[in-house]
Structures are given as C-alpha cells and as structure tokens.
Amino acid sequence: MVAEHNPQEIEKKWQQRWAEDKLYQVTEESTKPKWYALTMFPYTSGDLHIGHWYAMAPSDVYARFKRMQGYNVLHPMGFDAFGLPAENAAIKHGIHPFTWTMQNIDNMRRQLKSLGAIYDWDREVITCQPEYYKWTQWLFLKLYQAGLAYRGKASVNWCPRCQTVLANEQVVTGGFCERCEAAVISRDLEQWFFHITKYADELMEHDGIDWPERIKTMQKNWVGKSIGTDISFALDYPGVEEKEIRVFTTRPDTIFGVTFMVLAPEHPLVAKLTSPEKRAEVEDYIAQVRQRSDIERQSTEKEKEGVFIGTYAVNRLNGESVPIWIADYVLMSYGTGAVMAVPAHDERDFAFAKKYDLLIKVVIAPPGWRGGELETAYIEPGTMVNSGQFDGLPSEQGMEAVSDFLEEKGWGKRAITYRLRDWLISRQRYWGAPIPIIYCSHCGIVPVPEQDLPVLLPENAEFKPTGESPLKYCDEFVNTTCPQCSSPAKRETDTMDTFMCSSWYFLRYASPLYDAAPFAPGKAKYWLPVDLYTGGAEHAVMHLFYARFFIKALRDMGLVDFDEPFTRLFNQGVIIVERQKMSKSRGNVITPDEYVSELGADAVRAYLMFIAPWEKGGEWDDSGISGISRWLNRVWSLVLEPYKVKPKAAEGKPGAEKAHRDLQRIAHQTIRKVTNDLEKLRFNTMIAALMEFTNYLAKTKENNGTVDNSAWKESIDTLLLLLAPTAPHLAEELWQRMGHEYSIHNQSWLRWDEELAKDEEFTLVVQVNGKLRDRITVPVSVTEAEARELALNRQRVKAHLEGKELLKTIYVPGRLVNFVVR
Ligand SMILES: [Zn+2]
Ligand SMILES: [Zn+2]
C-alpha cells in the first residue's frame, strides 16, 4: 500500500519549490511566441471568496495550457486598491485606508498563492502605491496636453450619505445610491472630465476583436448614437431675445404631429418664457425637481409629470402654436434640453398627453387606420397623413423629404447625437490619486511638471467625508507655488475616479518596475494587446469601455501602436450558493481557505471547473467537491500502486495487441478532447474527459492487466500531462514519483495522432426476419441501443417494418441486428 494522497503537504512543498526556482518568472527574452492571458484584478475588499477563485482558477488553467503549448505566457496579478469601499471600510473600522488596504492585500496575496497559479509575483501592481499612481497622474497630464481632459461645470449625482459624486451606473433604479441606498440628489460642481465622446464612433465598433455579442451590444447602447434632424421652432415674445427653440428628433416625418413641446426645467429659456400667472407653479416644480437625480428623473417606471409654463412656440411647417411645458424627464445635459412632443407616435408623449388632456394628432397612418383615435401610440413607420405637401409618403422617404425641406428653408439640419457623456473623473474623496493640477491666480490652470510627480496623497489628511474634498483641509497639501511664476498657488483637491487606475494597469504589467514612463515601449509592444481577458460581465460598460478609450487616446499620442487593449474577451458566470448569490448580508459566502486546507487547492480548482460551463456559472455544492476530491485520490493510487502485467500481455499474445490498440485509441481521443475543450474554455467537459480516461485506466489495471508495462507507463504519463494545468500540485508530485525530470510544468503539451484516435469500425448487418436488408458502418464502441436506433432509421429497413408488429430484436455484438416481425 502506498501512503495516502496528502494535498496539504504536497501543495505547500511544490508552491515553495516553484517560488524558489522562479519557475513561472517571465521575460521578454524568449524565442517562443508571446501569450498575454489576463484576469481582471481584484478589488482589495478583504477576503477572496470562492467567486474570485471562479474567475482565477480556470484562467490559470488556460494560461498553463498555453504555456505547455509552447507560448511565452504572461499571466500577472495585482490589486485595484483605491476607491470608496476601502475608504468607507477604513472609516467604519477606524483605521487608515492605506493600512486597511495593505492588510487586505497581504491576506489576498496569501490566498492567491495557495491557489497554485503561475502568477509572476515580481510583476505585481498595486494601484494605491506612489510608484503606480505617479503614472496614473502622468497619463492624466498626457490627456490634458492632448486636449482630452478639461474642466467644466456639471450637474452631478450626489449621494448625501456617502458625500460624493456618483457615476450614473452607481445610481440604482429609483434613484438610490448603489452603495448605501440613500436617495441620490443632483448638484452642480466644477470638475474634471475626459473627452471620451471624441471617440464615440470608434468605441461603438468592435472590429477585429473577439468579444461576446451582448457586451458589444451594451457598449453600442451606451454610446447611443442617433441619426436625425435638428429642428427650430419659432418664438415671438416681446422682450425675449431668443427667437427659436431647437430640438433634436429621429422622426422628422412626424413633425406635423407635434402638439406640445417640453423643456428641461433647467433650460435657460424657462425663466424668460414663463408667464406671470404660471410663475409660482413653475418655480415650485423646479424646486422639487432639484431634489431628484438624473437617473430617477429618467426612470421608466415613474409616471411622467410636468407643468405648462403659459407660452407657445410655433411649428414653422404648419404655422401651429404649440404649448410649452417643462418636465423632469427632459435633461439639460441631453441633446438640446428640449423635445418636440408627438403623442400619437411616441409612448412617453402619449402617456403625458393623456394625463394632461393634450391634443393627439395622427400623422403616420397605421396599417388599416380609418381616421379614428389611437388606443396606444403608433411608433412603427407608416404613411404620412395630415402632413401637408408630404401626405402619402412612406416614413422613410418622409424623413428625407422633411429634412431636405427644413434645410432648404433654414429651419433645421441633419444631425447626430449621442447618449454617451464625457467621463467625469473628479471625486470629492480622499482615497484616490490626486489630480496633478495647480491653480494660480496669475497663470490659471497649471499642470504639475512631470519631474514633480507623483503628487503624493498626504497620509495625515482627515479622510472622513464632509461633502467637500478632504484634501481641501490639508494645508500642507493645498498650498504650493506656481511652477510657472513661483507665486503662491493652490493644488486641485479632488482625486481621480478609480476607473482611471484600472484603465491602464494591463500596460504596467509589461514592465512593472520601469521608472521612466508608465510602461517600457519595447516591452509593451512585445506583450500587448492582451490575448485573452477574462472577468465578470458586470464590467461591460465602465471598465471595459474606459480601457478602450485609454488605448485609443494613447495610440493617437503615438504611445502605443494598437487599437484595442483586449483581443479576446470572455465573461465567466457567477457561483451561487443554495440558489442565491453570495453576499455577506446573507451569510452564505464561501471562502476557499477552508476547502483548501481540507481537500487541497487542486480539488477546489478542479471542482470549480466541473460545476458548469464557465460562462454559465453554477451552484457550489459540498458533495460535488467531495466527488472531485475522491477522483484525485483515485488518480493518486492508480499511479502509485504497482501495476501487474498478466503473463499473456507480457508474451505479446493477440489479445494483448488489441488491448494495447484500444488503450492507445482512448488516450489519443482524450488528448484531442482535452485540447479542444481547453482551446474553447470548456473546462467542465475537459474534466469529464479526464475522469473517463481515469476510469478506463482503472479498469485496464483491475480487470485485465492486459497491456505491457511500457504501454501502461505511457498512458499514465499522458494522464498526468493532461492533468497538469488543472491539478498542478498533484501532477507535479506524481510526475516526480514516476521518475521524471522536474518540472512537469516545463513539459510540452501532448499532440494527438488522428489515425490512432480514430474509432475502429465494422460493418453491421441488418436483417428483418433473418433476411439481409442493409449494411451500416459503425464504430466498434457502438452499444446495442445505438445499433438498434441506427438500423431502425434506415429507409430500406423502415420499408420492411411498415405496418408490421415488432416481436423482438436479436443483437450479435460486432456483427448484426435482426428484427423479428409479424
Ligand atoms: Zn451612498
Ligand atoms: Zn503662476
């Protein structure tokens, strides 16, 4: 008897050895082709739970597979360390965010090391360290020099409890803060923006990259490009200088159906146009709207409401006066801040018109329409009616004809609008990279000179939120001298959105210690773009979008020579527990540590891959991982317990030859299956194939012992090599015990021989009542049920069975199937 498999012992031993030998250290000096496999780096929130491992274990398996395939593989790891959660947790626990974050990193790094991945820890990046954020600031300056960073006033989503600005995506349905669930309000602040809209068109396209369709669609929708027409409505009020209101529409064919217009409550014309008798009501309404966030205002669940301001604009095409309303669902930051309302052909306008009893005028005839009232808005294309000289035109032609007419008259022009806004990067919080800008009363906005970077985040600042930037109250930080004129000046006190830190970290891994730029040009050129990027689908818009913007901006500055950061993107699914998402509040968070110490990291790795297709995710189940652990233990004894050859096999008898051929075929089929599954990231079926192969070997050993020693050893080597990416520790230990050279992880991936993998075939004779009716070529592995099914589906057999009663089926394996009928 061999000693039992003891994962705790062998896993620690090999992790230590690999680290000492720097087995997974990567350099650019290699004749092999490069492969950059990247997993989204974790946020430093505390413990890694099993969901993190679900992101990391399969991607490590894939990286190991590429490595064995002969690639020079970079598979780095680091930590996304700035941001609100760290700051909030630090406040809650009464420790400094830096201390809290670094403690978490120590723990997370320990957990990650126990996973046994091929991370080259010499390349670790931590975004809150000055050596890193120095370059985040440098990149800000580059964007500023390129005209892509600017200062502007903006209405922002403001969480009164977190005391900070929130991105639209951080405000959840109903207008609540994603983190603390307080109601979000709107507020105006002077802040920094990145001119991401400059790249709107390019960011909508995903040419030459292999990304999931749904992520591409989400990004397209986020850009929200609309092609339409700007139209001017006439104003004529004494004392009002403006003589028009401009709107944007994608449906100029409905222009004759405009029965009112709606301005954003913040629209500068509202004050001028409100009639004296409506003033009090309008002001009340505006005051209410100020308490709401943009997200809440645009919520589709909320009933639309508004106020008539007492004046009218003129639709120049038909000379009609249309009442002007204000309503919170129209945003000033969106389009022109004014919309023309066509209730007959727009759902929102229809509901609004019904609520306030406004005119609904059909101008696009639905099919079969007889001139009656509409039950609901008709939003499809149709034929123009009640539209003067345009009557009878189909919508598509109508849009062109109306636009042509407007352009001719000078009443409008074709235009394109986007839903995408510029990226607001200012945060009024402590725990982030300071924005490297100085304000001088003589020189204005002065960028911090490159040689003065990093602008260090002062450790001693009070970081509790007050609604203003905490750095404002740190005198030694704020007060400085102007780099241009040397007079006293003040520093910018906002910090940068943490999405800025994560927009370029994949570049830093190429040369993490380089101190002349964020990345060494030659090394970045060697490693990038990332060949496979894996992570959660929740990053579809912000992170993945911003990273693409960064690369395009850097490309245009001549700093990189590629267009897209991530050539292939793959989103893994989510691990659930008892049919629920893991969360601290539910108390159902699974940490890998307890399973690693009990069953070993190899078992946890293999189980995570076996649960379900990776992109789907699945349910964690303790009995499932026990099954996987038993399988690995079986591999252990299969390899180590002595193999006894039957004399017949040793003498090379005919039966032995067949047994050898069978074993060879199964081995080559397994190599083929495992390789193809790994290429496609189908880890669950890859594990199943390895289990089947293990079973086959166990049978060969227990029942037959019919292959000779060298054939047996070769099959065991095959099993270990195929298992190496999945269970790196077990495979390494057994490889050594089989007398092979260290390390299995430096071995080449196996290739299969298509000839050897081919299923053996024979001709199956099909009879009906003993008479030959057909012949079918089938694999030798065919089962009785499969043979019967195949035979029953043949035309020539069917013809002889029609209208007859099937009494019985006689099956002679390897020869024939005979249907007895009456
Ligand atoms: Zn909040
Ligand atoms: Zn100055």
Tab-separated table of C-alpha atoms in Angstrom, residues 196-595:
chain	number	residue	atom	x	y	z
A	196	ILE	CA	-14.400	60.324	-24.197
A	197	THR	CA	-17.168	61.403	-26.597
A	198	LYS	CA	-14.487	62.306	-29.107
A	199	TYR	CA	-14.098	58.554	-29.599
A	200	ALA	CA	-17.820	57.747	-29.528
A	201	ASP	CA	-17.969	56.393	-33.060
A	202	GLU	CA	-14.859	54.280	-32.714
A	203	LEU	CA	-15.946	52.914	-29.335
A	204	MET	CA	-19.177	51.644	-30.880
A	205	GLU	CA	-17.234	49.447	-33.272
A	206	HIS	CA	-15.504	46.242	-32.230
A	207	ASP	CA	-13.677	45.405	-35.432
A	208	GLY	CA	-11.095	42.670	-35.270
A	209	ILE	CA	-11.783	41.690	-31.660
A	210	ASP	CA	-13.473	38.561	-30.399
A	211	TRP	CA	-15.919	39.745	-27.721
A	212	PRO	CA	-19.273	38.379	-26.555
A	213	GLU	CA	-22.130	39.811	-28.600
A	214	ARG	CA	-24.034	41.040	-25.580
A	215	ILE	CA	-21.095	43.085	-24.305
A	216	LYS	CA	-20.654	44.660	-27.714
A	217	THR	CA	-24.368	45.484	-27.783
A	218	MET	CA	-24.256	47.030	-24.304
A	219	GLN	CA	-21.351	49.229	-25.339
A	220	LYS	CA	-23.148	50.282	-28.515
A	221	ASN	CA	-26.227	51.179	-26.492
A	222	TRP	CA	-24.127	53.066	-24.005
A	223	VAL	CA	-22.792	55.232	-26.826
A	224	GLY	CA	-26.399	55.523	-28.024
A	225	LYS	CA	-25.800	57.108	-31.387
A	226	SER	CA	-28.919	58.592	-33.025
A	227	ILE	CA	-29.137	59.948	-36.507
A	228	GLY	CA	-31.830	62.579	-37.001
A	229	THR	CA	-32.587	66.221	-37.544
A	230	ASP	CA	-32.253	69.439	-35.542
A	231	ILE	CA	-35.425	71.468	-35.908
A	232	SER	CA	-36.059	75.084	-34.955
A	233	PHE	CA	-39.427	76.154	-33.510
A	234	ALA	CA	-40.192	79.850	-33.707
A	235	LEU	CA	-40.581	82.114	-30.656
A	236	ASP	CA	-42.057	85.589	-30.724
A	237	TYR	CA	-42.342	87.211	-27.306
A	238	PRO	CA	-41.617	90.855	-26.742
A	239	GLY	CA	-38.588	91.239	-24.517
A	240	VAL	CA	-37.331	87.741	-25.214
A	241	GLU	CA	-34.188	87.965	-27.268
A	242	GLU	CA	-34.246	84.321	-28.407
A	243	LYS	CA	-36.366	83.730	-31.482
A	244	GLU	CA	-36.264	79.940	-31.568
A	245	ILE	CA	-36.183	76.713	-29.564
A	246	ARG	CA	-34.096	73.943	-31.059
A	247	VAL	CA	-34.987	70.280	-30.692
A	248	PHE	CA	-33.474	67.056	-31.976
A	249	THR	CA	-35.621	64.268	-33.388
A	250	THR	CA	-35.007	60.921	-35.048
A	251	ARG	CA	-38.504	61.144	-36.566
A	252	PRO	CA	-38.765	64.305	-38.670
A	253	ASP	CA	-41.580	62.522	-40.547
A	254	THR	CA	-43.797	63.140	-37.510
A	255	ILE	CA	-43.218	66.927	-37.408
A	256	PHE	CA	-46.848	67.699	-38.293
A	257	GLY	CA	-47.983	65.739	-35.243
A	258	VAL	CA	-46.276	67.991	-32.684
A	259	THR	CA	-48.929	69.165	-30.216
A	260	PHE	CA	-46.692	70.443	-27.403
A	261	MET	CA	-43.063	70.788	-26.526
A	262	VAL	CA	-41.180	70.031	-23.352
A	263	LEU	CA	-38.153	71.823	-21.956
A	264	ALA	CA	-35.836	70.597	-19.234
A	265	PRO	CA	-36.678	72.510	-16.047
A	266	GLU	CA	-33.085	73.867	-16.088
A	267	HIS	CA	-33.393	75.181	-19.653
A	268	PRO	CA	-32.252	78.831	-19.703
A	269	LEU	CA	-35.379	79.867	-21.621
A	270	VAL	CA	-37.758	78.704	-18.896
A	271	ALA	CA	-37.336	81.808	-16.741
A	272	LYS	CA	-37.791	84.119	-19.734
A	273	LEU	CA	-40.797	82.335	-21.190
A	274	THR	CA	-42.836	81.554	-18.089
A	275	SER	CA	-45.969	83.724	-18.000
A	276	PRO	CA	-46.556	85.760	-14.822
A	277	GLU	CA	-49.639	83.757	-13.790
A	278	LYS	CA	-47.690	80.463	-14.083
A	279	ARG	CA	-44.544	81.623	-12.310
A	280	ALA	CA	-45.311	80.374	-8.815
A	281	GLU	CA	-46.339	76.915	-10.022
A	282	VAL	CA	-43.282	76.621	-12.279
A	283	GLU	CA	-40.864	77.643	-9.530
A	284	ASP	CA	-42.382	75.134	-7.140
A	285	TYR	CA	-41.988	72.386	-9.656
A	286	ILE	CA	-38.354	73.295	-10.390
A	287	ALA	CA	-37.566	73.217	-6.677
A	288	GLN	CA	-38.997	69.697	-6.454
A	289	VAL	CA	-37.002	68.517	-9.466
A	290	ARG	CA	-33.744	69.711	-7.926
A	291	GLN	CA	-34.169	67.066	-5.238
A	292	ARG	CA	-34.072	64.274	-7.813
A	293	SER	CA	-31.157	62.598	-9.556
A	294	ASP	CA	-30.925	62.305	-13.333
A	295	ILE	CA	-31.435	58.578	-13.052
A	296	GLU	CA	-34.605	58.916	-11.051
A	297	ARG	CA	-35.856	61.537	-13.475
A	298	GLN	CA	-35.420	59.192	-16.402
A	299	SER	CA	-36.761	56.101	-14.685
A	300	THR	CA	-39.201	54.355	-16.984
A	301	GLU	CA	-41.298	53.142	-14.048
A	302	LYS	CA	-42.153	56.607	-12.812
A	303	GLU	CA	-45.255	58.379	-14.149
A	304	LYS	CA	-44.251	61.391	-16.205
A	305	GLU	CA	-45.360	64.746	-14.889
A	306	GLY	CA	-44.804	68.362	-15.827
A	307	VAL	CA	-46.117	71.938	-15.802
A	308	PHE	CA	-47.371	74.209	-18.601
A	309	ILE	CA	-45.384	77.456	-18.474
A	310	GLY	CA	-48.067	79.573	-20.155
A	311	THR	CA	-46.428	80.332	-23.505
A	312	TYR	CA	-46.225	78.845	-27.026
A	313	ALA	CA	-43.756	78.091	-29.795
A	314	VAL	CA	-44.643	77.922	-33.470
A	315	ASN	CA	-44.235	74.847	-35.624
A	316	ARG	CA	-42.998	76.531	-38.770
A	317	LEU	CA	-44.164	73.768	-41.082
A	318	ASN	CA	-47.856	74.276	-40.416
A	319	GLY	CA	-47.842	77.551	-38.502
A	320	GLU	CA	-49.479	75.954	-35.445
A	321	SER	CA	-48.806	77.275	-31.950
A	322	VAL	CA	-47.810	74.517	-29.526
A	323	PRO	CA	-47.880	74.953	-25.753
A	324	ILE	CA	-44.502	74.817	-23.938
A	325	TRP	CA	-44.250	72.558	-20.895
A	326	ILE	CA	-41.432	71.660	-18.568
A	327	ALA	CA	-40.964	68.130	-17.268
A	328	ASP	CA	-38.238	66.432	-15.255
A	329	TYR	CA	-37.726	63.594	-17.730
A	330	VAL	CA	-36.072	66.007	-20.150
A	331	LEU	CA	-32.462	66.580	-19.129
A	332	MET	CA	-30.448	69.677	-19.975
A	333	SER	CA	-27.334	67.552	-20.412
A	334	TYR	CA	-29.006	65.502	-23.093
A	335	GLY	CA	-29.384	66.817	-26.645
A	336	THR	CA	-30.658	70.399	-26.667
A	337	GLY	CA	-32.602	70.158	-23.397
A	338	ALA	CA	-35.843	70.492	-25.337
A	339	VAL	CA	-38.027	67.957	-27.117
A	340	MET	CA	-40.909	68.173	-29.536
A	341	ALA	CA	-43.773	66.003	-28.370
A	342	VAL	CA	-45.652	63.822	-30.844
A	343	PRO	CA	-48.104	61.915	-28.644
A	344	ALA	CA	-49.626	59.902	-31.486
A	345	HIS	CA	-46.248	58.355	-32.284
A	346	ASP	CA	-44.269	58.244	-29.049
A	347	GLU	CA	-45.210	56.210	-25.972
A	348	ARG	CA	-43.924	58.655	-23.393
A	349	ASP	CA	-45.559	61.637	-25.103
A	350	PHE	CA	-48.787	59.648	-25.456
A	351	ALA	CA	-48.952	58.950	-21.709
A	352	PHE	CA	-48.140	62.580	-20.960
A	353	ALA	CA	-50.844	63.851	-23.345
A	354	LYS	CA	-53.440	61.506	-21.834
A	355	LYS	CA	-52.561	62.629	-18.310
A	356	TYR	CA	-52.848	66.341	-19.115
A	357	ASP	CA	-55.539	66.063	-21.789
A	358	LEU	CA	-53.382	67.385	-24.609
A	359	LEU	CA	-54.141	67.023	-28.304
A	360	ILE	CA	-53.153	63.738	-30.005
A	361	LYS	CA	-52.835	64.143	-33.748
A	362	VAL	CA	-52.180	61.178	-36.031
A	363	VAL	CA	-49.699	61.958	-38.815
A	364	ILE	CA	-48.408	58.441	-39.575
A	365	ALA	CA	-51.251	56.141	-40.578
A	366	PRO	CA	-51.074	52.690	-39.040
A	367	PRO	CA	-51.992	49.864	-41.471
A	368	GLY	CA	-55.788	49.829	-41.949
A	369	TRP	CA	-56.316	53.054	-39.993
A	370	ARG	CA	-59.690	54.701	-40.683
A	371	GLY	CA	-59.099	58.042	-39.059
A	372	GLY	CA	-60.160	57.129	-35.514
A	373	GLU	CA	-58.478	57.776	-32.177
A	374	LEU	CA	-55.492	55.648	-31.229
A	375	GLU	CA	-55.579	53.296	-28.244
A	376	THR	CA	-51.805	53.494	-27.868
A	377	ALA	CA	-49.006	55.352	-29.580
A	378	TYR	CA	-48.210	54.029	-33.035
A	379	ILE	CA	-44.431	54.078	-33.162
A	380	GLU	CA	-43.761	51.997	-36.276
A	381	PRO	CA	-43.151	53.517	-39.707
A	382	GLY	CA	-46.210	54.067	-41.915
A	383	THR	CA	-47.649	56.530	-44.400
A	384	MET	CA	-47.646	60.270	-43.727
A	385	VAL	CA	-51.106	61.850	-43.334
A	386	ASN	CA	-52.294	65.269	-42.124
A	387	SER	CA	-48.863	66.458	-43.200
A	388	GLY	CA	-49.497	68.992	-45.969
A	389	GLN	CA	-47.396	68.502	-49.074
A	390	PHE	CA	-45.828	65.355	-47.579
A	391	ASP	CA	-49.065	63.343	-47.407
A	392	GLY	CA	-48.784	59.882	-48.879
A	393	LEU	CA	-45.041	59.489	-48.388
A	394	PRO	CA	-43.818	56.396	-46.548
A	395	SER	CA	-41.979	57.293	-43.276
A	396	GLU	CA	-38.504	56.594	-44.615
A	397	GLN	CA	-38.899	58.824	-47.634
A	398	GLY	CA	-40.761	61.329	-45.499
A	399	MET	CA	-37.819	61.713	-43.103
A	400	GLU	CA	-35.551	62.619	-46.015
A	401	ALA	CA	-38.121	64.888	-47.659
A	402	VAL	CA	-38.896	66.786	-44.433
A	403	SER	CA	-35.184	67.137	-43.627
A	404	ASP	CA	-34.451	68.405	-47.135
A	405	PHE	CA	-37.288	70.919	-46.845
A	406	LEU	CA	-36.106	72.130	-43.403
A	407	GLU	CA	-32.546	72.537	-44.642
A	408	GLU	CA	-33.737	74.427	-47.720
A	409	LYS	CA	-35.760	76.836	-45.598
A	410	GLY	CA	-33.009	77.189	-43.000
A	411	TRP	CA	-35.346	75.823	-40.278
A	412	GLY	CA	-33.219	72.850	-39.397
A	413	LYS	CA	-30.437	70.465	-40.405
A	414	ARG	CA	-29.492	66.828	-40.260
A	415	ALA	CA	-27.592	65.959	-37.064
A	416	ILE	CA	-26.190	63.115	-34.989
A	417	THR	CA	-26.471	62.878	-31.214
A	418	TYR	CA	-25.046	60.507	-28.637
A	419	ARG	CA	-26.277	59.268	-25.309
A	420	LEU	CA	-22.654	58.972	-24.162
A	421	ARG	CA	-21.426	61.845	-21.981
A	422	ASP	CA	-17.849	62.806	-21.288
A	423	TRP	CA	-16.270	60.875	-18.440
A	424	LEU	CA	-16.432	62.771	-15.163
A	425	ILE	CA	-13.314	61.751	-13.238
A	426	SER	CA	-13.277	64.115	-10.227
A	427	ARG	CA	-14.068	62.581	-6.858
A	428	GLN	CA	-14.514	64.574	-3.661
A	429	ARG	CA	-12.931	61.836	-1.622
A	430	TYR	CA	-9.613	61.114	-0.013
A	431	TRP	CA	-8.676	57.611	-1.131
A	432	GLY	CA	-7.621	58.151	-4.731
A	433	ALA	CA	-4.803	59.533	-6.844
A	434	PRO	CA	-4.615	63.350	-6.539
A	435	ILE	CA	-5.298	65.197	-9.792
A	436	PRO	CA	-1.925	66.765	-10.737
A	437	ILE	CA	-3.124	70.314	-11.320
A	438	ILE	CA	-2.245	73.642	-9.682
A	439	TYR	CA	-4.394	76.777	-9.713
A	440	CYS	CA	-2.502	80.028	-9.856
A	441	SER	CA	-4.182	83.418	-9.611
A	442	HIS	CA	-1.875	84.727	-12.351
A	443	CYS	CA	-1.475	81.755	-14.666
A	444	GLY	CA	-4.773	79.939	-14.172
A	445	ILE	CA	-4.734	76.176	-14.572
A	446	VAL	CA	-1.153	74.887	-14.450
A	447	PRO	CA	-0.337	71.194	-14.848
A	448	VAL	CA	2.175	69.810	-12.354
A	449	PRO	CA	5.509	69.407	-14.206
A	450	GLU	CA	6.367	65.793	-14.959
A	451	GLN	CA	9.518	65.830	-12.815
A	452	ASP	CA	7.409	66.777	-9.765
A	453	LEU	CA	5.305	63.618	-9.974
A	454	PRO	CA	3.948	61.900	-8.046
A	455	VAL	CA	1.747	64.392	-6.253
A	456	LEU	CA	1.662	62.361	-3.069
A	457	LEU	CA	-1.546	61.720	-1.254
A	458	PRO	CA	-0.828	63.102	2.233
A	459	GLU	CA	-1.077	60.399	4.862
A	460	ASN	CA	-2.194	62.684	7.627
A	461	ALA	CA	-5.253	64.211	5.944
A	462	GLU	CA	-8.606	63.821	7.626
A	463	PHE	CA	-10.407	61.398	5.349
A	464	LYS	CA	-13.910	61.387	6.769
A	465	PRO	CA	-16.395	62.628	4.162
A	466	THR	CA	-17.768	66.140	4.561
A	467	GLY	CA	-19.192	66.739	1.105
A	468	GLU	CA	-16.084	68.622	0.139
A	469	SER	CA	-12.749	67.181	-0.829
A	470	PRO	CA	-10.933	66.135	2.359
A	471	LEU	CA	-7.659	67.351	0.866
A	472	LYS	CA	-9.018	70.928	0.958
A	473	TYR	CA	-8.399	70.975	4.675
A	474	CYS	CA	-4.858	69.688	4.473
A	475	ASP	CA	-2.905	72.956	4.289
A	476	GLU	CA	0.480	71.432	3.568
A	477	PHE	CA	-1.064	69.677	0.587
A	478	VAL	CA	-3.125	72.563	-0.771
A	479	ASN	CA	-0.554	75.343	-0.538
A	480	THR	CA	2.208	75.246	-3.087
A	481	THR	CA	3.983	77.525	-5.508
A	482	CYS	CA	3.107	78.004	-9.138
A	483	PRO	CA	5.538	76.067	-11.339
A	484	GLN	CA	5.307	78.845	-13.919
A	485	CYS	CA	5.526	82.129	-11.973
A	486	SER	CA	6.532	80.913	-8.490
A	487	SER	CA	3.797	82.857	-6.752
A	488	PRO	CA	1.743	81.113	-4.070
A	489	ALA	CA	-0.801	78.758	-5.623
A	490	LYS	CA	-3.230	76.016	-4.641
A	491	ARG	CA	-3.452	72.392	-5.639
A	492	GLU	CA	-6.512	70.678	-7.046
A	493	THR	CA	-8.016	68.779	-4.105
A	494	ASP	CA	-10.223	66.278	-5.907
A	495	THR	CA	-8.907	62.791	-6.523
A	496	MET	CA	-9.387	60.656	-9.607
A	497	ASP	CA	-12.099	58.112	-10.254
A	498	THR	CA	-10.590	54.664	-9.578
A	499	PHE	CA	-11.710	53.554	-13.018
A	500	MET	CA	-8.796	55.690	-14.181
A	501	CYS	CA	-6.360	53.415	-12.277
A	502	SER	CA	-7.827	50.298	-13.859
A	503	SER	CA	-7.905	51.762	-17.368
A	504	TRP	CA	-4.215	51.147	-17.904
A	505	TYR	CA	-2.991	48.566	-15.348
A	506	PHE	CA	-2.612	45.892	-18.027
A	507	LEU	CA	0.095	48.080	-19.578
A	508	ARG	CA	2.019	48.305	-16.309
A	509	TYR	CA	2.394	44.516	-16.035
A	510	ALA	CA	4.614	44.610	-19.117
A	511	SER	CA	7.308	46.488	-17.160
A	512	PRO	CA	6.148	46.993	-13.562
A	513	LEU	CA	9.440	48.472	-12.325
A	514	TYR	CA	10.105	50.796	-15.241
A	515	ASP	CA	10.673	54.292	-13.902
A	516	ALA	CA	10.863	56.482	-16.984
A	517	ALA	CA	7.271	56.071	-18.171
A	518	PRO	CA	4.142	54.038	-17.298
A	519	PHE	CA	5.480	51.258	-19.466
A	520	ALA	CA	8.670	50.472	-21.338
A	521	PRO	CA	7.738	50.930	-25.002
A	522	GLY	CA	9.561	47.824	-26.245
A	523	LYS	CA	8.064	45.579	-23.567
A	524	ALA	CA	4.564	46.899	-24.062
A	525	LYS	CA	4.995	46.345	-27.774
A	526	TYR	CA	6.074	42.780	-27.068
A	527	TRP	CA	3.222	41.804	-24.718
A	528	LEU	CA	0.259	43.828	-25.828
A	529	PRO	CA	-2.535	43.662	-26.703
A	530	VAL	CA	-3.889	41.204	-24.154
A	531	ASP	CA	-4.695	37.974	-25.989
A	532	LEU	CA	-7.385	36.764	-23.617
A	533	TYR	CA	-9.060	38.908	-20.980
A	534	THR	CA	-11.430	37.208	-18.571
A	535	GLY	CA	-13.684	38.578	-15.880
A	536	GLY	CA	-17.239	39.365	-14.869
A	537	ALA	CA	-19.832	40.684	-17.315
A	538	GLU	CA	-20.697	43.444	-14.823
A	539	HIS	CA	-17.758	45.375	-16.259
A	540	ALA	CA	-19.375	45.551	-19.705
A	541	VAL	CA	-19.542	49.304	-19.828
A	542	MET	CA	-17.432	51.231	-17.399
A	543	HIS	CA	-14.088	49.444	-17.033
A	544	LEU	CA	-14.012	47.787	-20.445
A	545	PHE	CA	-15.166	50.953	-22.149
A	546	TYR	CA	-12.728	53.272	-20.375
A	547	ALA	CA	-9.797	50.933	-21.047
A	548	ARG	CA	-10.627	51.029	-24.741
A	549	PHE	CA	-10.809	54.837	-24.651
A	550	PHE	CA	-7.382	54.983	-22.991
A	551	ILE	CA	-5.768	52.807	-25.629
A	552	LYS	CA	-7.265	54.820	-28.462
A	553	ALA	CA	-6.099	58.057	-26.861
A	554	LEU	CA	-2.592	56.642	-26.256
A	555	ARG	CA	-2.490	55.396	-29.823
A	556	ASP	CA	-3.283	58.871	-31.135
A	557	MET	CA	-0.472	60.277	-28.960
A	558	GLY	CA	1.881	57.732	-30.544
A	559	LEU	CA	2.469	55.898	-27.248
A	560	VAL	CA	1.090	52.526	-28.360
A	561	ASP	CA	0.683	51.056	-31.811
A	562	PHE	CA	-2.518	49.024	-31.483
A	563	ASP	CA	-6.207	49.949	-31.449
A	564	GLU	CA	-7.788	47.647	-28.900
A	565	PRO	CA	-6.481	46.503	-25.490
A	566	PHE	CA	-8.169	43.098	-25.323
A	567	THR	CA	-8.209	40.895	-28.401
A	568	ARG	CA	-10.494	38.280	-26.911
A	569	LEU	CA	-12.884	38.783	-24.007
A	570	PHE	CA	-14.594	36.057	-22.045
A	571	ASN	CA	-17.049	36.521	-19.189
A	572	GLN	CA	-17.351	33.787	-16.634
A	573	GLY	CA	-20.664	33.169	-14.861
A	574	VAL	CA	-21.457	33.509	-11.196
A	575	ILE	CA	-21.157	30.940	-8.412
A	576	ILE	CA	-24.305	30.749	-6.340
A	577	VAL	CA	-24.953	29.049	-3.028
A	578	GLU	CA	-28.303	27.494	-2.207
A	579	ARG	CA	-29.766	29.193	-5.277
A	580	GLN	CA	-28.680	32.629	-4.107
A	581	LYS	CA	-25.873	34.998	-4.918
A	582	MET	CA	-23.168	35.009	-2.283
A	583	SER	CA	-23.294	38.033	-0.030
A	584	LYS	CA	-22.072	38.989	3.392
A	585	SER	CA	-25.557	40.053	4.423
A	586	ARG	CA	-26.984	36.612	3.582
A	587	GLY	CA	-24.094	34.995	5.407
A	588	ASN	CA	-23.586	32.479	2.602
A	589	VAL	CA	-20.128	33.495	1.470
A	590	ILE	CA	-17.874	30.535	0.705
A	591	THR	CA	-14.192	31.189	1.304
A	592	PRO	CA	-11.721	28.939	-0.468
A	593	ASP	CA	-9.435	28.696	2.590
A	594	GLU	CA	-11.369	26.047	4.499
A	595	TYR	CA	-11.655	23.835	1.421
